[in-house]
Amino acid sequence: MGRRRGVMSEHFKEELAKELGFYNKVQQDGWGGITSKDAGNMVKRAVQIAQGKLKQN
């Protein structure tokens, strides 16, 4: 069984990390260096953005 592909693009993840204030950690240590709280906040923000786009339609 292979590794799952991510749903979010690398660019989108980077933009979220910048918005949430931990992009420097990603640059230093990669995605494996962020906390689970930061990852959860990133997913939460991505869901908020997606919901906002659905409401616009």
Short mmCIF file of N, CA, C and O in Angstrom, two decimals:
data_model
loop_
_atom_site.label_atom_id
_atom_site.label_comp_id
_atom_site.label_asym_id
_atom_site.label_seq_id
_atom_site.Cartn_x
_atom_site.Cartn_y
_atom_site.Cartn_z
N MET A 1 0.85 -1.17 0.00
CA MET A 1 0.00 0.00 0.00
C MET A 1 0.89 1.24 0.00
O MET A 1 1.74 1.40 0.87
N GLY A 2 0.69 2.11 -0.96
CA GLY A 2 1.52 3.30 -1.10
C GLY A 2 1.03 4.43 -0.22
O GLY A 2 -0.01 4.37 0.41
N ARG A 3 1.82 5.45 -0.22
CA ARG A 3 1.48 6.65 0.54
C ARG A 3 0.37 7.42 -0.16
O ARG A 3 0.37 7.54 -1.38
N ARG A 4 -0.56 7.94 0.62
CA ARG A 4 -1.66 8.72 0.03
C ARG A 4 -1.16 10.04 -0.52
O ARG A 4 -0.32 10.68 0.08
N ARG A 5 -1.72 10.43 -1.65
CA ARG A 5 -1.40 11.74 -2.21
C ARG A 5 -2.23 12.79 -1.50
O ARG A 5 -3.37 12.57 -1.16
N GLY A 6 -1.63 13.93 -1.29
CA GLY A 6 -2.33 15.01 -0.62
C GLY A 6 -3.40 15.62 -1.51
O GLY A 6 -3.31 15.61 -2.73
N VAL A 7 -4.41 16.16 -0.88
CA VAL A 7 -5.50 16.81 -1.60
C VAL A 7 -5.12 18.25 -1.91
O VAL A 7 -5.46 18.78 -2.95
N MET A 8 -4.40 18.88 -1.00
CA MET A 8 -4.00 20.28 -1.18
C MET A 8 -2.70 20.37 -1.96
O MET A 8 -1.78 19.58 -1.73
N SER A 9 -2.63 21.34 -2.85
CA SER A 9 -1.39 21.55 -3.60
C SER A 9 -0.31 22.11 -2.66
O SER A 9 -0.62 22.68 -1.61
N GLU A 10 0.90 21.94 -3.07
CA GLU A 10 2.04 22.45 -2.28
C GLU A 10 1.93 23.97 -2.13
O GLU A 10 2.16 24.51 -1.05
N HIS A 11 1.56 24.64 -3.21
CA HIS A 11 1.44 26.10 -3.17
C HIS A 11 0.37 26.52 -2.17
O HIS A 11 0.57 27.47 -1.39
N PHE A 12 -0.78 25.85 -2.19
CA PHE A 12 -1.87 26.19 -1.28
C PHE A 12 -1.44 25.97 0.18
O PHE A 12 -1.71 26.80 1.04
N LYS A 13 -0.75 24.88 0.44
CA LYS A 13 -0.27 24.61 1.80
C LYS A 13 0.71 25.69 2.25
O LYS A 13 0.65 26.15 3.40
N GLU A 14 1.59 26.11 1.35
CA GLU A 14 2.55 27.16 1.70
C GLU A 14 1.83 28.47 2.01
O GLU A 14 2.20 29.17 2.96
N GLU A 15 0.83 28.81 1.21
CA GLU A 15 0.07 30.04 1.45
C GLU A 15 -0.65 29.98 2.80
O GLU A 15 -0.70 30.97 3.54
N LEU A 16 -1.22 28.83 3.14
CA LEU A 16 -1.88 28.68 4.43
C LEU A 16 -0.88 28.81 5.57
O LEU A 16 -1.15 29.47 6.58
N ALA A 17 0.29 28.19 5.42
CA ALA A 17 1.32 28.28 6.45
C ALA A 17 1.77 29.72 6.65
O ALA A 17 1.98 30.15 7.79
N LYS A 18 1.89 30.47 5.56
CA LYS A 18 2.25 31.89 5.67
C LYS A 18 1.17 32.65 6.42
O LYS A 18 1.46 33.45 7.31
N GLU A 19 -0.09 32.41 6.04
CA GLU A 19 -1.22 33.11 6.67
C GLU A 19 -1.30 32.79 8.15
O GLU A 19 -1.60 33.66 8.97
N LEU A 20 -1.00 31.55 8.51
CA LEU A 20 -1.12 31.12 9.90
C LEU A 20 0.16 31.35 10.71
O LEU A 20 0.18 31.11 11.92
N GLY A 21 1.22 31.79 10.06
CA GLY A 21 2.41 32.21 10.78
C GLY A 21 3.44 31.15 11.11
O GLY A 21 4.28 31.36 11.98
N PHE A 22 3.43 30.02 10.42
CA PHE A 22 4.47 29.02 10.71
C PHE A 22 5.23 28.57 9.46
O PHE A 22 5.88 27.53 9.44
N TYR A 23 5.21 29.41 8.43
CA TYR A 23 5.92 29.06 7.19
C TYR A 23 7.42 28.95 7.41
O TYR A 23 8.07 28.11 6.79
N ASN A 24 7.96 29.77 8.29
CA ASN A 24 9.41 29.69 8.56
C ASN A 24 9.79 28.31 9.10
O ASN A 24 10.85 27.79 8.78
N LYS A 25 8.93 27.72 9.90
CA LYS A 25 9.18 26.36 10.42
C LYS A 25 9.18 25.34 9.28
O LYS A 25 10.00 24.43 9.25
N VAL A 26 8.26 25.53 8.34
CA VAL A 26 8.20 24.64 7.17
C VAL A 26 9.48 24.77 6.35
O VAL A 26 10.04 23.75 5.91
N GLN A 27 9.94 25.98 6.17
CA GLN A 27 11.18 26.19 5.41
C GLN A 27 12.37 25.54 6.11
O GLN A 27 13.24 24.98 5.44
N GLN A 28 12.42 25.62 7.42
CA GLN A 28 13.56 25.09 8.17
C GLN A 28 13.52 23.56 8.24
O GLN A 28 14.52 22.90 8.02
N ASP A 29 12.35 23.01 8.61
CA ASP A 29 12.26 21.58 8.94
C ASP A 29 11.38 20.76 8.00
O ASP A 29 11.26 19.55 8.20
N GLY A 30 10.75 21.38 7.04
CA GLY A 30 9.83 20.66 6.16
C GLY A 30 8.48 20.47 6.86
O GLY A 30 8.28 20.89 8.00
N TRP A 31 7.55 19.84 6.15
CA TRP A 31 6.20 19.66 6.70
C TRP A 31 6.20 18.77 7.92
O TRP A 31 5.34 18.89 8.78
N GLY A 32 7.16 17.89 8.06
CA GLY A 32 7.24 17.02 9.22
C GLY A 32 7.62 17.75 10.50
O GLY A 32 7.47 17.22 11.59
N GLY A 33 8.06 18.99 10.37
CA GLY A 33 8.49 19.76 11.53
C GLY A 33 7.40 20.60 12.18
O GLY A 33 7.63 21.20 13.22
N ILE A 34 6.20 20.64 11.57
CA ILE A 34 5.14 21.44 12.17
C ILE A 34 4.43 20.64 13.26
O ILE A 34 4.46 19.41 13.26
N THR A 35 3.79 21.35 14.15
CA THR A 35 3.07 20.67 15.23
C THR A 35 1.73 20.15 14.71
O THR A 35 1.22 20.62 13.69
N SER A 36 1.15 19.23 15.45
CA SER A 36 -0.17 18.72 15.06
C SER A 36 -1.21 19.82 15.17
O SER A 36 -2.17 19.86 14.39
N LYS A 37 -1.01 20.73 16.10
CA LYS A 37 -1.93 21.87 16.24
C LYS A 37 -1.88 22.74 14.99
O LYS A 37 -2.91 23.17 14.47
N ASP A 38 -0.66 23.02 14.49
CA ASP A 38 -0.52 23.81 13.27
C ASP A 38 -1.16 23.09 12.08
O ASP A 38 -1.85 23.71 11.27
N ALA A 39 -0.95 21.79 11.98
CA ALA A 39 -1.56 21.02 10.89
C ALA A 39 -3.09 21.07 10.98
O ALA A 39 -3.77 21.24 9.97
N GLY A 40 -3.61 20.94 12.18
CA GLY A 40 -5.06 21.01 12.37
C GLY A 40 -5.61 22.38 12.02
O GLY A 40 -6.66 22.48 11.38
N ASN A 41 -4.88 23.43 12.41
CA ASN A 41 -5.30 24.79 12.06
C ASN A 41 -5.27 25.01 10.55
O ASN A 41 -6.12 25.71 10.00
N MET A 42 -4.31 24.39 9.89
CA MET A 42 -4.20 24.51 8.45
C MET A 42 -5.40 23.84 7.76
O MET A 42 -6.00 24.42 6.85
N VAL A 43 -5.76 22.67 8.23
CA VAL A 43 -6.91 21.96 7.66
C VAL A 43 -8.20 22.74 7.95
O VAL A 43 -9.05 22.91 7.06
N LYS A 44 -8.32 23.25 9.16
CA LYS A 44 -9.50 24.03 9.52
C LYS A 44 -9.65 25.24 8.61
O LYS A 44 -10.74 25.54 8.12
N ARG A 45 -8.55 25.94 8.36
CA ARG A 45 -8.60 27.13 7.50
C ARG A 45 -8.93 26.74 6.06
O ARG A 45 -9.69 27.44 5.38
N ALA A 46 -8.39 25.62 5.59
CA ALA A 46 -8.69 25.15 4.23
C ALA A 46 -10.18 24.85 4.09
O ALA A 46 -10.79 25.17 3.06
N VAL A 47 -10.77 24.25 5.11
CA VAL A 47 -12.21 23.95 5.09
C VAL A 47 -13.00 25.25 5.07
O VAL A 47 -13.99 25.38 4.33
N GLN A 48 -12.59 26.23 5.86
CA GLN A 48 -13.28 27.52 5.88
C GLN A 48 -13.25 28.18 4.50
O GLN A 48 -14.26 28.72 4.04
N ILE A 49 -12.12 28.11 3.85
CA ILE A 49 -11.99 28.69 2.51
C ILE A 49 -12.90 27.96 1.53
O ILE A 49 -13.61 28.59 0.73
N ALA A 50 -12.91 26.63 1.59
CA ALA A 50 -13.75 25.85 0.70
C ALA A 50 -15.23 26.13 0.94
O ALA A 50 -16.01 26.28 -0.02
N GLN A 51 -15.63 26.24 2.18
CA GLN A 51 -17.03 26.54 2.49
C GLN A 51 -17.41 27.92 1.97
O GLN A 51 -18.51 28.11 1.46
N GLY A 52 -16.52 28.87 2.10
CA GLY A 52 -16.77 30.22 1.59
C GLY A 52 -16.97 30.22 0.08
O GLY A 52 -17.85 30.90 -0.45
N LYS A 53 -16.17 29.42 -0.62
CA LYS A 53 -16.31 29.34 -2.08
C LYS A 53 -17.60 28.66 -2.49
O LYS A 53 -18.22 29.03 -3.48
N LEU A 54 -18.02 27.67 -1.71
CA LEU A 54 -19.30 26.99 -2.01
C LEU A 54 -20.47 27.95 -1.81
O LEU A 54 -21.44 27.91 -2.58
N LYS A 55 -20.40 28.78 -0.80
CA LYS A 55 -21.48 29.74 -0.54
C LYS A 55 -21.58 30.77 -1.64
O LYS A 55 -22.66 31.29 -1.90
N GLN A 56 -20.47 31.10 -2.28
CA GLN A 56 -20.47 32.09 -3.36
C GLN A 56 -21.20 31.56 -4.59
O GLN A 56 -21.73 32.34 -5.37
N ASN A 57 -21.22 30.26 -4.76
CA ASN A 57 -21.85 29.66 -5.94
C ASN A 57 -23.28 29.54 -5.75
O ASN A 57 -24.18 29.48 -5.46
#
